[in-house]
């Protein structure tokens, strides 16, 4: 079949573009190495948190109360924005989510945002906009976001949830587990 027809040429060009966009084995190896470095030495993650203060069941809205400062909380959500701050710190703005009885992430009708900050930076292949995470840390105060006060948390632990329906757990984008920030 000759390739003189414009549709055949367009199909060939689309196929070539799609193949060019696919990651090479070297790209996958580099991403896997970054993933291994970011998750190295975590030993389950939770063991390091066992000696910490107990987690208080507060929503981000409840954490705006003056008595909530210093409370240790565990919140989950989707990252809306990532911002680098002075002192080699990284802050995430998140939309709060909860888990139902089956462990499925649910988005409450009363959208609540919060900010979570900590030292260092996380691998952008593993933590980026729209990544689903669970965080543990202490409420340190509040800041204004879109003319509304939101609580601020100091990150002690960050757990990345996988959003892969299928895929290799060795693939960085399918990874679920605790992460540590990269050294500044």
mmCIF file of C-alpha atoms in Angstrom:
data_model
loop_
_atom_site.group_PDB
_atom_site.id
_atom_site.type_symbol
_atom_site.label_atom_id
_atom_site.label_comp_id
_atom_site.label_asym_id
_atom_site.label_seq_id
_atom_site.Cartn_x
_atom_site.Cartn_y
_atom_site.Cartn_z
ATOM 1 C CA UNK A 1 0.000 0.000 0.000
ATOM 2 C CA UNK A 2 1.655 3.260 -1.069
ATOM 3 C CA UNK A 3 2.150 6.108 1.429
ATOM 4 C CA UNK A 4 0.944 8.789 -0.960
ATOM 5 C CA UNK A 5 -2.386 9.328 0.736
ATOM 6 C CA UNK A 6 -2.251 12.197 3.303
ATOM 7 C CA UNK A 7 -3.985 10.073 5.957
ATOM 8 C CA UNK A 8 -1.307 7.367 5.668
ATOM 9 C CA UNK A 9 1.434 9.958 6.071
ATOM 10 C CA UNK A 10 -0.346 11.532 9.055
ATOM 11 C CA UNK A 11 -0.752 8.110 10.687
ATOM 12 C CA UNK A 12 2.941 7.355 10.148
ATOM 13 C CA UNK A 13 3.948 10.706 11.678
ATOM 14 C CA UNK A 14 1.666 10.162 14.690
ATOM 15 C CA UNK A 15 3.114 6.695 15.231
ATOM 16 C CA UNK A 16 6.650 8.059 15.044
ATOM 17 C CA UNK A 17 5.809 10.822 17.532
ATOM 18 C CA UNK A 18 4.284 8.349 19.969
ATOM 19 C CA UNK A 19 7.285 6.043 19.756
ATOM 20 C CA UNK A 20 9.671 8.969 20.247
ATOM 21 C CA UNK A 21 7.770 10.012 23.368
ATOM 22 C CA UNK A 22 8.222 6.611 25.001
ATOM 23 C CA UNK A 23 10.919 6.415 27.636
ATOM 24 C CA UNK A 24 14.122 4.616 26.762
ATOM 25 C CA UNK A 25 15.499 1.884 29.021
ATOM 26 C CA UNK A 26 18.187 4.328 30.194
ATOM 27 C CA UNK A 27 15.485 6.828 31.189
ATOM 28 C CA UNK A 28 13.680 4.155 33.203
ATOM 29 C CA UNK A 29 16.925 3.046 34.885
ATOM 30 C CA UNK A 30 17.712 6.645 35.902
ATOM 31 C CA UNK A 31 14.205 7.163 37.297
ATOM 32 C CA UNK A 32 14.388 3.844 39.159
ATOM 33 C CA UNK A 33 17.772 4.840 40.652
ATOM 34 C CA UNK A 34 16.307 8.185 41.849
ATOM 35 C CA UNK A 35 13.326 6.291 43.292
ATOM 36 C CA UNK A 36 15.639 3.880 45.138
ATOM 37 C CA UNK A 37 17.680 6.758 46.575
ATOM 38 C CA UNK A 38 14.552 8.608 47.739
ATOM 39 C CA UNK A 39 13.168 5.548 49.518
ATOM 40 C CA UNK A 40 16.427 4.051 50.811
ATOM 41 C CA UNK A 41 16.711 3.369 54.503
ATOM 42 C CA UNK A 42 13.065 3.922 55.339
ATOM 43 C CA UNK A 43 12.643 0.452 56.859
ATOM 44 C CA UNK A 44 8.872 0.630 56.825
ATOM 45 C CA UNK A 45 8.724 4.312 57.730
ATOM 46 C CA UNK A 46 6.309 3.795 60.608
ATOM 47 C CA UNK A 47 8.982 2.453 62.964
ATOM 48 C CA UNK A 48 10.637 5.872 63.082
ATOM 49 C CA UNK A 49 7.310 7.427 64.072
ATOM 50 C CA UNK A 50 6.509 4.976 66.874
ATOM 51 C CA UNK A 51 8.117 7.112 69.578
ATOM 52 C CA UNK A 52 6.389 10.328 68.502
ATOM 53 C CA UNK A 53 3.423 11.992 70.192
ATOM 54 C CA UNK A 54 0.048 10.368 69.472
ATOM 55 C CA UNK A 55 -1.914 11.669 66.496
ATOM 56 C CA UNK A 56 -4.888 13.897 67.340
ATOM 57 C CA UNK A 57 -8.024 13.538 65.208
ATOM 58 C CA UNK A 58 -8.422 17.115 63.917
ATOM 59 C CA UNK A 59 -9.603 18.304 60.527
ATOM 60 C CA UNK A 60 -7.754 21.229 58.922
ATOM 61 C CA UNK A 61 -10.721 23.469 59.830
ATOM 62 C CA UNK A 62 -10.504 22.396 63.502
ATOM 63 C CA UNK A 63 -6.734 22.976 63.458
ATOM 64 C CA UNK A 64 -7.360 26.715 63.016
ATOM 65 C CA UNK A 65 -8.440 26.932 66.673
ATOM 66 C CA UNK A 66 -5.798 28.549 68.919
ATOM 67 C CA UNK A 67 -5.470 25.437 71.095
ATOM 68 C CA UNK A 68 -4.549 23.248 68.115
ATOM 69 C CA UNK A 69 -1.019 24.647 67.725
ATOM 70 C CA UNK A 70 1.472 21.892 68.503
ATOM 71 C CA UNK A 71 -1.036 19.068 67.953
ATOM 72 C CA UNK A 72 0.335 16.106 66.005
ATOM 73 C CA UNK A 73 -1.979 15.334 63.080
ATOM 74 C CA UNK A 74 -2.207 12.950 60.133
ATOM 75 C CA UNK A 75 -3.793 14.468 57.040
ATOM 76 C CA UNK A 76 -4.139 13.247 53.479
ATOM 77 C CA UNK A 77 -4.811 15.049 50.251
ATOM 78 C CA UNK A 78 -3.801 15.979 46.762
ATOM 79 C CA UNK A 79 -0.976 18.417 46.125
ATOM 80 C CA UNK A 80 -2.159 21.628 44.454
ATOM 81 C CA UNK A 81 1.123 23.545 44.506
ATOM 82 C CA UNK A 82 4.768 23.107 45.516
ATOM 83 C CA UNK A 83 6.835 26.068 46.658
ATOM 84 C CA UNK A 84 10.490 26.349 47.638
ATOM 85 C CA UNK A 85 11.113 28.613 50.604
ATOM 86 C CA UNK A 86 14.155 30.113 52.293
ATOM 87 C CA UNK A 87 16.340 27.790 54.296
ATOM 88 C CA UNK A 88 16.154 24.898 51.788
ATOM 89 C CA UNK A 89 12.523 24.213 52.726
ATOM 90 C CA UNK A 90 9.693 22.974 50.557
ATOM 91 C CA UNK A 91 5.997 23.638 51.156
ATOM 92 C CA UNK A 92 2.993 21.901 49.644
ATOM 93 C CA UNK A 93 -0.497 23.354 49.373
ATOM 94 C CA UNK A 94 -2.969 20.470 49.531
ATOM 95 C CA UNK A 95 -6.677 19.853 49.197
ATOM 96 C CA UNK A 96 -7.674 17.769 52.227
ATOM 97 C CA UNK A 97 -9.127 14.298 51.698
ATOM 98 C CA UNK A 98 -10.290 11.535 54.024
ATOM 99 C CA UNK A 99 -10.495 7.755 53.711
ATOM 100 C CA UNK A 100 -13.757 5.842 53.823
ATOM 101 C CA UNK A 101 -14.211 2.482 55.582
ATOM 102 C CA UNK A 102 -12.814 0.645 52.524
ATOM 103 C CA UNK A 103 -9.666 2.789 52.472
ATOM 104 C CA UNK A 104 -10.720 4.777 49.397
ATOM 105 C CA UNK A 105 -9.770 8.442 49.298
ATOM 106 C CA UNK A 106 -12.801 10.724 49.534
ATOM 107 C CA UNK A 107 -13.001 14.471 48.840
ATOM 108 C CA UNK A 108 -15.234 16.210 51.414
ATOM 109 C CA UNK A 109 -17.887 18.613 50.107
ATOM 110 C CA UNK A 110 -16.513 21.403 52.280
ATOM 111 C CA UNK A 111 -13.160 21.766 50.525
ATOM 112 C CA UNK A 112 -10.451 22.335 53.129
ATOM 113 C CA UNK A 113 -6.910 23.255 52.214
ATOM 114 C CA UNK A 114 -3.774 23.069 54.306
ATOM 115 C CA UNK A 115 -0.074 23.794 53.891
ATOM 116 C CA UNK A 116 2.648 21.309 54.843
ATOM 117 C CA UNK A 117 6.311 22.380 55.006
ATOM 118 C CA UNK A 118 9.568 20.646 55.783
ATOM 119 C CA UNK A 119 13.310 20.759 55.224
ATOM 120 C CA UNK A 120 14.817 19.539 51.966
ATOM 121 C CA UNK A 121 13.192 18.765 48.644
ATOM 122 C CA UNK A 122 11.401 15.658 47.403
ATOM 123 C CA UNK A 123 12.128 13.967 44.084
ATOM 124 C CA UNK A 124 9.813 15.621 41.533
ATOM 125 C CA UNK A 125 9.256 12.242 39.825
ATOM 126 C CA UNK A 126 7.665 11.028 43.048
ATOM 127 C CA UNK A 127 6.087 14.179 44.519
ATOM 128 C CA UNK A 128 4.511 16.616 42.065
ATOM 129 C CA UNK A 129 1.283 18.496 41.511
ATOM 130 C CA UNK A 130 -1.756 16.170 41.865
ATOM 131 C CA UNK A 131 0.224 13.518 43.775
ATOM 132 C CA UNK A 132 -1.838 11.933 46.557
ATOM 133 C CA UNK A 133 -0.027 11.903 49.898
ATOM 134 C CA UNK A 134 -0.592 11.358 53.600
ATOM 135 C CA UNK A 135 1.414 13.491 56.009
ATOM 136 C CA UNK A 136 2.153 13.364 59.701
ATOM 137 C CA UNK A 137 3.425 16.332 61.637
ATOM 138 C CA UNK A 138 2.690 19.121 64.079
ATOM 139 C CA UNK A 139 0.385 22.079 63.496
ATOM 140 C CA UNK A 140 2.659 25.129 63.582
ATOM 141 C CA UNK A 141 0.223 27.932 62.825
ATOM 142 C CA UNK A 142 -1.744 29.275 59.905
ATOM 143 C CA UNK A 143 -1.370 31.400 56.794
ATOM 144 C CA UNK A 144 -3.710 33.052 54.331
ATOM 145 C CA UNK A 145 -4.548 31.207 51.116
ATOM 146 C CA UNK A 146 -6.974 32.856 48.692
ATOM 147 C CA UNK A 147 -8.093 35.231 51.478
ATOM 148 C CA UNK A 148 -8.917 32.334 53.827
ATOM 149 C CA UNK A 149 -6.867 31.108 56.789
ATOM 150 C CA UNK A 150 -5.472 27.594 56.404
ATOM 151 C CA UNK A 151 -3.444 25.562 58.923
ATOM 152 C CA UNK A 152 0.269 24.958 58.430
ATOM 153 C CA UNK A 153 1.899 21.657 59.385
ATOM 154 C CA UNK A 154 5.596 20.829 59.870
ATOM 155 C CA UNK A 155 6.190 17.541 57.999
ATOM 156 C CA UNK A 156 7.567 14.620 60.021
ATOM 157 C CA UNK A 157 6.592 11.867 57.586
ATOM 158 C CA UNK A 158 5.310 11.841 54.003
ATOM 159 C CA UNK A 159 3.614 8.776 52.517
ATOM 160 C CA UNK A 160 3.058 8.726 48.752
ATOM 161 C CA UNK A 161 -0.032 6.876 47.522
ATOM 162 C CA UNK A 162 0.168 5.106 44.176
ATOM 163 C CA UNK A 163 -2.262 6.242 41.536
ATOM 164 C CA UNK A 164 -1.444 3.378 39.179
ATOM 165 C CA UNK A 165 -4.243 1.014 38.289
ATOM 166 C CA UNK A 166 -1.728 -1.321 36.697
ATOM 167 C CA UNK A 167 2.013 -1.251 36.488
ATOM 168 C CA UNK A 168 5.187 -2.323 38.102
ATOM 169 C CA UNK A 169 5.645 -1.385 41.736
ATOM 170 C CA UNK A 170 9.301 -0.827 40.802
ATOM 171 C CA UNK A 171 8.241 1.961 38.471
ATOM 172 C CA UNK A 172 8.649 5.344 40.233
ATOM 173 C CA UNK A 173 5.242 6.630 39.150
ATOM 174 C CA UNK A 174 3.552 3.576 40.709
ATOM 175 C CA UNK A 175 5.471 3.716 43.986
ATOM 176 C CA UNK A 176 3.519 3.816 47.245
ATOM 177 C CA UNK A 177 5.378 4.267 50.504
ATOM 178 C CA UNK A 178 7.208 6.627 52.819
ATOM 179 C CA UNK A 179 9.636 9.128 51.305
ATOM 180 C CA UNK A 180 12.426 11.204 52.744
ATOM 181 C CA UNK A 181 13.424 14.569 51.346
ATOM 182 C CA UNK A 182 16.639 14.829 49.400
ATOM 183 C CA UNK A 183 19.485 16.529 51.210
ATOM 184 C CA UNK A 184 19.699 20.274 50.530
#
